[in-house]
Amino acid sequence: MNKIKDTVIIIPAYNEEKVIEGVLEDTLKVFQYVIVVNDGSQDGTSTEAQKTKAIVIDHFMNAGGQGGALQTGIEYALSLPVKYFVTFDADGQHQIKDVLKMRDEIVKGNYDIVIGSRFLGVEAKNMPRSKKVLLKMAVRFSNLTSGLKLTDTHNGLRMFNREVASTIDIEEVGYQHASEITEKIAKNKWRYKEIPIEIIYSEYSKNKGQSLLNAVNIGSDILIDKVIK
Amino acid sequence: MIVAQIALVLAVVGLGLYFLGRNGNKQAALKKMLIFVFIIIAIIFIIKPDLADVVAHSVGIGRGADMIFYATTLVLAFSLVNNSIIRKAEEKNQSKLIRKVSLLQKEIKELSDKVSKSKLTKKEEE
């Protein structure tokens, strides 16, 4: 099968040795360029990733979280001959078929950024109820502060073009980066579209996901940023 | 009472000198001015505690001790927020540094792999 060469998949990873090889092999079946940024993992994430043909970038120590690792991946990816950049989770929650749907959408609609949503019809499989409630609250809060009308503001599956990749400059190092991206969509007036995607919550990924308490950190950080700006 | 007053004055002056001793920019100069004012007010209230009551009454607070408590709480809250902001900024800078070094390391590794590969190819050709 001819691999897709105009799109790069960027996967930030932290302590994902159990699943990373599988996730990378699956994406490499379809995409020529797959970058995994190992954010100072304490397990064998890097070793497992290097068993594949993915481009592995190792942070020599933890850079603070997913946001930091994503920006590293994006900066490296800009040196590749690609048009589209995809942020993809390392824990197996995201589906390749959704990336392909996003690619069709971004090309057809000439969007700057296409974002996946768990709340546009396709129900997330096994999403814990508390997480659903929290996410919906986060969406309301995020839409209030950004002025956008999104249905899922904390989805890790996104695809964007080179213009977005070269200017996005993610500064928030942890999970707060999702809110930062939303703010930047609004500030830069990027043409955006949300499409329904399927997320599979396995026992493994549920344990790795955001804790409810961390939502307090994210919310307070957004407020502080608004105050000091 | 006088021993406690001397101890408090020394503690306030000591702390104040510690913070005033650091160099800095415009913001630091403003902070130093505030610390200097704080030292003066603290020394006055330590030596003349009745004055605290007078000031408190004039601003509608019952007791001098309560006024000092409120002021301390505000200063503490400000300090906590300020430290949080500084910590966040340091975190971002650290992340940028880690990224820069990691990307450089990757570049060096790729160049090194290229050189090794071309050496191997040359050897095979020979």
Short mmCIF file of C-alpha atoms in Angstrom, two decimals:
data_model
loop_
_atom_site.label_atom_id
_atom_site.label_comp_id
_atom_site.label_asym_id
_atom_site.label_seq_id
_atom_site.Cartn_x
_atom_site.Cartn_y
_atom_site.Cartn_z
CA MET A 1 0.00 0.00 0.00
CA ASN A 2 1.28 3.49 -0.86
CA LYS A 3 1.90 5.41 2.31
CA ILE A 4 0.64 8.95 2.74
CA LYS A 5 3.60 11.29 2.42
CA ASP A 6 2.06 14.76 2.79
CA THR A 7 1.00 14.29 6.41
CA VAL A 8 3.08 13.80 9.55
CA ILE A 9 1.75 12.22 12.75
CA ILE A 10 3.16 13.73 15.96
CA ILE A 11 2.83 11.58 19.06
CA PRO A 12 3.91 12.90 22.48
CA ALA A 13 4.64 9.98 24.79
CA TYR A 14 5.33 9.59 28.47
CA ASN A 15 5.70 6.16 30.07
CA GLU A 16 3.86 4.32 27.31
CA GLU A 17 6.17 1.32 26.86
CA LYS A 18 3.23 -1.12 26.98
CA VAL A 19 1.43 0.30 23.96
CA ILE A 20 3.75 2.60 22.02
CA GLU A 21 5.19 0.01 19.62
CA GLY A 22 1.70 -1.11 18.61
CA VAL A 23 0.46 2.45 18.13
CA LEU A 24 3.49 3.36 16.02
CA GLU A 25 3.30 0.24 13.87
CA ASP A 26 -0.37 0.92 13.15
CA THR A 27 0.27 4.53 12.11
CA LEU A 28 3.34 3.58 10.08
CA LYS A 29 1.22 1.21 7.99
CA VAL A 30 -0.58 4.27 6.60
CA PHE A 31 1.76 7.24 7.06
CA GLN A 32 5.35 7.72 5.88
CA TYR A 33 6.23 10.22 8.61
CA VAL A 34 5.50 9.44 12.23
CA ILE A 35 7.29 11.33 15.01
CA VAL A 36 7.22 10.22 18.62
CA VAL A 37 8.50 12.64 21.25
CA ASN A 38 9.52 10.79 24.36
CA ASP A 39 9.06 13.28 27.16
CA GLY A 40 11.65 11.96 29.61
CA SER A 41 9.89 8.64 30.21
CA GLN A 42 11.11 6.53 33.10
CA ASP A 43 10.26 3.26 31.40
CA GLY A 44 11.21 1.68 28.08
CA THR A 45 9.11 3.99 25.89
CA SER A 46 12.10 5.12 23.84
CA THR A 47 13.49 1.59 23.43
CA GLU A 48 10.12 0.28 22.28
CA ALA A 49 9.64 3.21 19.89
CA GLN A 50 13.07 2.68 18.35
CA LYS A 51 12.05 -0.83 17.33
CA THR A 52 9.88 0.83 14.69
CA LYS A 53 10.67 3.11 11.75
CA ALA A 54 9.21 6.12 13.55
CA ILE A 55 11.33 9.23 14.11
CA VAL A 56 12.10 9.19 17.82
CA ILE A 57 13.01 12.40 19.63
CA ASP A 58 14.02 12.03 23.26
CA HIS A 59 13.65 14.85 25.74
CA PHE A 60 16.62 14.26 28.04
CA MET A 61 14.30 15.11 30.92
CA ASN A 62 10.60 15.67 31.32
CA ALA A 63 9.67 19.01 29.77
CA GLY A 64 6.52 19.38 31.81
CA GLY A 65 3.91 17.53 29.79
CA GLN A 66 2.10 16.95 26.53
CA GLY A 67 2.20 20.57 25.36
CA GLY A 68 5.97 20.73 25.59
CA ALA A 69 6.42 17.43 23.76
CA LEU A 70 3.98 18.44 21.01
CA GLN A 71 5.80 21.68 20.29
CA THR A 72 9.08 19.75 19.98
CA GLY A 73 7.44 17.37 17.52
CA ILE A 74 5.96 20.25 15.53
CA GLU A 75 9.29 22.07 15.29
CA TYR A 76 11.01 18.94 14.00
CA ALA A 77 8.13 18.17 11.64
CA LEU A 78 8.48 21.56 9.96
CA SER A 79 11.74 20.27 8.42
CA LEU A 80 9.86 17.48 6.63
CA PRO A 81 8.27 17.89 3.17
CA VAL A 82 4.71 17.69 4.52
CA LYS A 83 1.57 19.82 4.21
CA TYR A 84 -0.43 18.54 7.18
CA PHE A 85 0.45 17.98 10.82
CA VAL A 86 -1.51 15.69 13.12
CA THR A 87 -1.39 15.55 16.94
CA PHE A 88 -2.16 12.00 18.04
CA ASP A 89 -2.24 10.33 21.45
CA ALA A 90 0.21 7.59 22.36
CA ASP A 91 -2.20 5.49 24.41
CA GLY A 92 -4.20 3.94 21.57
CA GLN A 93 -7.36 6.03 22.06
CA HIS A 94 -7.25 7.64 18.63
CA GLN A 95 -8.18 5.92 15.38
CA ILE A 96 -6.33 6.12 12.07
CA LYS A 97 -9.63 6.16 10.19
CA ASP A 98 -10.45 9.46 11.90
CA VAL A 99 -7.13 10.95 10.80
CA LEU A 100 -8.01 9.99 7.22
CA LYS A 101 -11.44 11.61 7.62
CA MET A 102 -9.76 14.77 8.91
CA ARG A 103 -7.41 14.82 5.94
CA ASP A 104 -10.31 14.63 3.53
CA GLU A 105 -12.05 17.42 5.40
CA ILE A 106 -9.05 19.75 5.62
CA VAL A 107 -8.34 19.38 1.91
CA LYS A 108 -11.98 19.62 0.79
CA GLY A 109 -12.86 22.57 3.01
CA ASN A 110 -9.47 24.30 2.83
CA TYR A 111 -9.43 24.66 6.60
CA ASP A 112 -6.42 25.71 8.64
CA ILE A 113 -7.24 23.28 11.43
CA VAL A 114 -9.61 20.36 11.88
CA ILE A 115 -10.36 19.16 15.41
CA GLY A 116 -11.89 15.91 16.52
CA SER A 117 -14.91 15.97 18.79
CA ARG A 118 -16.27 13.30 21.10
CA PHE A 119 -19.62 15.07 21.29
CA LEU A 120 -20.80 15.30 17.71
CA GLY A 121 -22.85 12.17 17.41
CA VAL A 122 -20.36 9.33 17.69
CA GLU A 123 -20.47 8.39 21.39
CA ALA A 124 -17.11 7.73 23.03
CA LYS A 125 -16.85 4.09 23.98
CA ASN A 126 -16.62 3.52 27.73
CA MET A 127 -16.08 7.18 28.62
CA PRO A 128 -16.42 7.48 32.39
CA ARG A 129 -19.48 9.57 33.26
CA SER A 130 -17.55 11.91 35.57
CA LYS A 131 -15.12 12.66 32.75
CA LYS A 132 -18.02 13.44 30.40
CA VAL A 133 -19.49 15.93 32.88
CA LEU A 134 -16.12 17.54 33.48
CA LEU A 135 -15.32 17.80 29.78
CA LYS A 136 -18.65 19.48 29.04
CA MET A 137 -17.96 22.01 31.81
CA ALA A 138 -14.48 22.59 30.39
CA VAL A 139 -15.99 23.20 26.94
CA ARG A 140 -18.41 25.83 28.31
CA PHE A 141 -15.61 27.56 30.18
CA SER A 142 -13.26 27.44 27.20
CA ASN A 143 -15.87 28.77 24.77
CA LEU A 144 -16.60 31.62 27.19
CA THR A 145 -12.97 32.68 27.36
CA SER A 146 -12.11 32.14 23.68
CA GLY A 147 -15.37 33.21 22.04
CA LEU A 148 -15.43 30.08 19.86
CA LYS A 149 -18.30 27.58 19.64
CA LEU A 150 -16.57 24.22 19.98
CA THR A 151 -18.09 21.02 21.32
CA ASP A 152 -14.83 19.43 22.48
CA THR A 153 -11.95 21.70 23.52
CA HIS A 154 -9.71 19.06 25.08
CA ASN A 155 -9.39 16.56 22.29
CA GLY A 156 -5.86 15.49 21.45
CA LEU A 157 -6.65 14.61 17.83
CA ARG A 158 -6.12 17.59 15.56
CA MET A 159 -4.88 18.21 12.05
CA PHE A 160 -3.53 21.53 10.83
CA ASN A 161 -1.67 23.01 7.89
CA ARG A 162 1.85 24.39 7.65
CA GLU A 163 0.80 27.96 8.36
CA VAL A 164 -0.67 26.89 11.70
CA ALA A 165 2.30 24.62 12.45
CA SER A 166 4.81 27.39 11.89
CA THR A 167 2.98 29.94 14.04
CA ILE A 168 1.25 27.89 16.73
CA ASP A 169 4.20 28.10 19.19
CA ILE A 170 2.66 26.12 22.07
CA GLU A 171 3.98 27.59 25.33
CA GLU A 172 1.83 25.80 27.90
CA VAL A 173 3.77 22.69 28.80
CA GLY A 174 1.05 20.51 30.32
CA TYR A 175 -2.57 19.73 29.46
CA GLN A 176 -3.32 23.45 29.53
CA HIS A 177 -1.98 23.53 25.97
CA ALA A 178 -5.40 22.42 24.72
CA SER A 179 -6.92 25.67 25.99
CA GLU A 180 -3.99 27.60 24.56
CA ILE A 181 -4.61 26.12 21.11
CA THR A 182 -8.28 27.09 21.34
CA GLU A 183 -7.31 30.65 22.28
CA LYS A 184 -4.89 30.80 19.35
CA ILE A 185 -7.54 29.61 16.89
CA ALA A 186 -9.67 32.54 18.00
CA LYS A 187 -6.82 35.07 18.10
CA ASN A 188 -5.40 34.17 14.68
CA LYS A 189 -8.83 33.64 13.13
CA TRP A 190 -7.78 30.26 11.73
CA ARG A 191 -10.48 28.56 9.68
CA TYR A 192 -11.49 25.62 11.80
CA LYS A 193 -13.87 22.69 11.64
CA GLU A 194 -14.87 20.05 14.15
CA ILE A 195 -15.64 16.54 13.01
CA PRO A 196 -16.97 13.58 15.00
CA ILE A 197 -14.31 11.06 15.94
CA GLU A 198 -14.31 7.84 17.90
CA ILE A 199 -12.30 7.49 21.09
CA ILE A 200 -11.92 4.11 22.71
CA TYR A 201 -11.41 4.22 26.46
CA SER A 202 -9.62 1.05 27.42
CA GLU A 203 -8.73 0.25 31.04
CA TYR A 204 -5.16 1.23 30.20
CA SER A 205 -6.04 4.63 28.74
CA LYS A 206 -8.59 5.40 31.48
CA ASN A 207 -5.84 5.02 34.08
CA LYS A 208 -3.55 7.28 32.09
CA GLY A 209 -6.10 10.01 31.47
CA GLN A 210 -6.57 13.36 33.14
CA SER A 211 -7.51 13.24 36.78
CA LEU A 212 -10.55 15.25 37.78
CA LEU A 213 -8.46 17.22 40.26
CA ASN A 214 -6.12 18.33 37.48
CA ALA A 215 -9.07 20.19 35.97
CA VAL A 216 -8.72 22.59 38.92
CA ASN A 217 -5.12 23.26 37.90
CA ILE A 218 -6.08 23.81 34.27
CA GLY A 219 -8.97 26.12 35.14
CA SER A 220 -6.89 28.23 37.54
CA ASP A 221 -4.04 28.50 35.03
CA ILE A 222 -6.43 29.77 32.37
CA LEU A 223 -7.76 32.39 34.82
CA ILE A 224 -4.27 33.50 35.85
CA ASP A 225 -3.24 33.81 32.19
CA LYS A 226 -6.30 35.96 31.49
CA VAL A 227 -5.43 38.22 34.46
CA ILE A 228 -1.76 38.72 33.62
CA LYS A 229 -2.47 39.27 29.92
CA MET B 1 7.30 43.73 76.50
CA ILE B 2 10.42 45.73 75.55
CA VAL B 3 12.45 42.54 74.82
CA ALA B 4 9.76 41.34 72.42
CA GLN B 5 9.67 44.76 70.78
CA ILE B 6 13.46 44.78 70.25
CA ALA B 7 13.36 41.22 68.86
CA LEU B 8 10.52 42.10 66.48
CA VAL B 9 12.22 45.26 65.23
CA LEU B 10 15.45 43.35 64.59
CA ALA B 11 13.56 40.58 62.79
CA VAL B 12 11.71 43.06 60.58
CA VAL B 13 14.88 44.99 59.74
CA GLY B 14 16.78 41.75 59.10
CA LEU B 15 14.12 40.39 56.74
CA GLY B 16 13.83 43.74 55.04
CA LEU B 17 17.56 44.00 54.45
CA TYR B 18 17.56 40.47 53.01
CA PHE B 19 15.00 41.40 50.37
CA LEU B 20 16.37 44.90 49.78
CA GLY B 21 19.85 43.50 49.21
CA ARG B 22 18.99 41.88 45.86
CA ASN B 23 19.52 43.76 42.62
CA GLY B 24 16.92 44.01 39.94
CA ASN B 25 14.93 46.05 37.47
CA LYS B 26 12.06 48.56 37.73
CA GLN B 27 9.70 46.02 39.31
CA ALA B 28 12.31 45.09 41.88
CA ALA B 29 12.84 48.80 42.73
CA LEU B 30 9.09 49.17 43.33
CA LYS B 31 9.10 46.10 45.55
CA LYS B 32 12.04 47.51 47.49
CA MET B 33 10.17 50.77 48.06
CA LEU B 34 7.18 48.85 49.39
CA ILE B 35 9.39 46.73 51.63
CA PHE B 36 11.06 49.89 52.97
CA VAL B 37 7.66 51.44 53.76
CA PHE B 38 6.58 48.16 55.38
CA ILE B 39 9.69 48.17 57.61
CA ILE B 40 9.01 51.72 58.77
CA ILE B 41 5.32 51.01 59.50
CA ALA B 42 6.17 47.75 61.25
CA ILE B 43 8.76 49.43 63.48
CA ILE B 44 6.31 52.25 64.39
CA PHE B 45 3.56 49.74 65.30
CA ILE B 46 5.99 47.63 67.33
CA ILE B 47 7.21 50.64 69.34
CA LYS B 48 3.77 52.31 69.55
CA PRO B 49 1.14 49.51 69.36
CA ASP B 50 -1.63 51.97 70.33
CA LEU B 51 -1.11 53.74 67.02
CA ALA B 52 -2.28 50.62 65.20
CA ASP B 53 -5.65 50.93 66.97
CA VAL B 54 -5.90 54.62 65.98
CA VAL B 55 -5.23 53.83 62.33
CA ALA B 56 -7.61 50.86 62.43
CA HIS B 57 -10.46 52.95 63.85
CA SER B 58 -9.92 55.61 61.22
CA VAL B 59 -10.49 53.06 58.45
CA GLY B 60 -13.46 51.41 60.15
CA ILE B 61 -11.72 48.36 61.61
CA GLY B 62 -12.27 47.48 65.28
CA ARG B 63 -8.76 46.69 66.42
CA GLY B 64 -5.20 47.35 65.29
CA ALA B 65 -4.45 43.63 65.49
CA ASP B 66 -7.31 42.85 63.11
CA MET B 67 -6.05 45.48 60.63
CA ILE B 68 -2.58 44.00 60.70
CA PHE B 69 -4.04 40.52 60.25
CA TYR B 70 -6.04 41.60 57.17
CA ALA B 71 -3.02 43.35 55.68
CA THR B 72 -0.83 40.30 56.27
CA THR B 73 -3.41 38.02 54.63
CA LEU B 74 -3.51 40.24 51.56
CA VAL B 75 0.27 40.33 51.32
CA LEU B 76 0.41 36.54 51.67
CA ALA B 77 -2.22 36.01 48.99
CA PHE B 78 -0.42 38.36 46.62
CA SER B 79 2.83 36.58 47.32
CA LEU B 80 1.33 33.16 46.57
CA VAL B 81 -0.12 34.33 43.25
CA ASN B 82 3.10 36.11 42.34
CA ASN B 83 5.17 33.01 43.08
CA SER B 84 2.80 30.90 41.02
CA ILE B 85 3.21 33.23 38.05
CA ILE B 86 7.00 33.19 38.41
CA ARG B 87 7.03 29.39 38.69
CA LYS B 88 4.94 29.07 35.52
CA ALA B 89 7.27 31.36 33.60
CA GLU B 90 10.29 29.34 34.77
CA GLU B 91 8.55 26.12 33.73
CA LYS B 92 8.01 27.48 30.23
CA ASN B 93 11.63 28.58 29.93
CA GLN B 94 12.83 25.20 31.13
CA SER B 95 10.66 23.47 28.56
CA LYS B 96 12.09 25.65 25.77
CA LEU B 97 15.61 24.81 26.88
CA ILE B 98 14.91 21.07 26.99
CA ARG B 99 13.39 21.28 23.52
CA LYS B 100 16.35 23.14 22.06
CA VAL B 101 18.88 20.69 23.51
CA SER B 102 16.83 17.63 22.51
CA LEU B 103 16.42 18.82 18.92
CA LEU B 104 20.14 19.58 18.72
CA GLN B 105 20.93 16.11 20.05
CA LYS B 106 18.63 14.63 17.41
CA GLU B 107 20.32 16.64 14.67
CA ILE B 108 23.77 15.52 15.81
CA LYS B 109 22.66 11.88 15.93
CA GLU B 110 21.19 12.08 12.43
CA LEU B 111 24.35 13.66 11.05
CA SER B 112 26.48 11.06 12.79
CA ASP B 113 24.32 8.24 11.39
CA LYS B 114 24.67 9.76 7.89
CA VAL B 115 28.47 9.90 8.21
CA SER B 116 28.64 6.30 9.48
CA LYS B 117 26.41 5.13 6.63
CA SER B 118 28.49 6.90 3.96
CA LYS B 119 31.71 5.46 5.46
CA LEU B 120 30.18 1.99 5.35
CA THR B 121 29.07 2.47 1.75
CA LYS B 122 32.56 3.65 0.78
CA LYS B 123 34.10 0.60 2.45
CA GLU B 124 31.72 -1.74 0.65
CA GLU B 125 32.53 -0.09 -2.68
CA GLU B 126 36.22 -0.61 -2.05
#
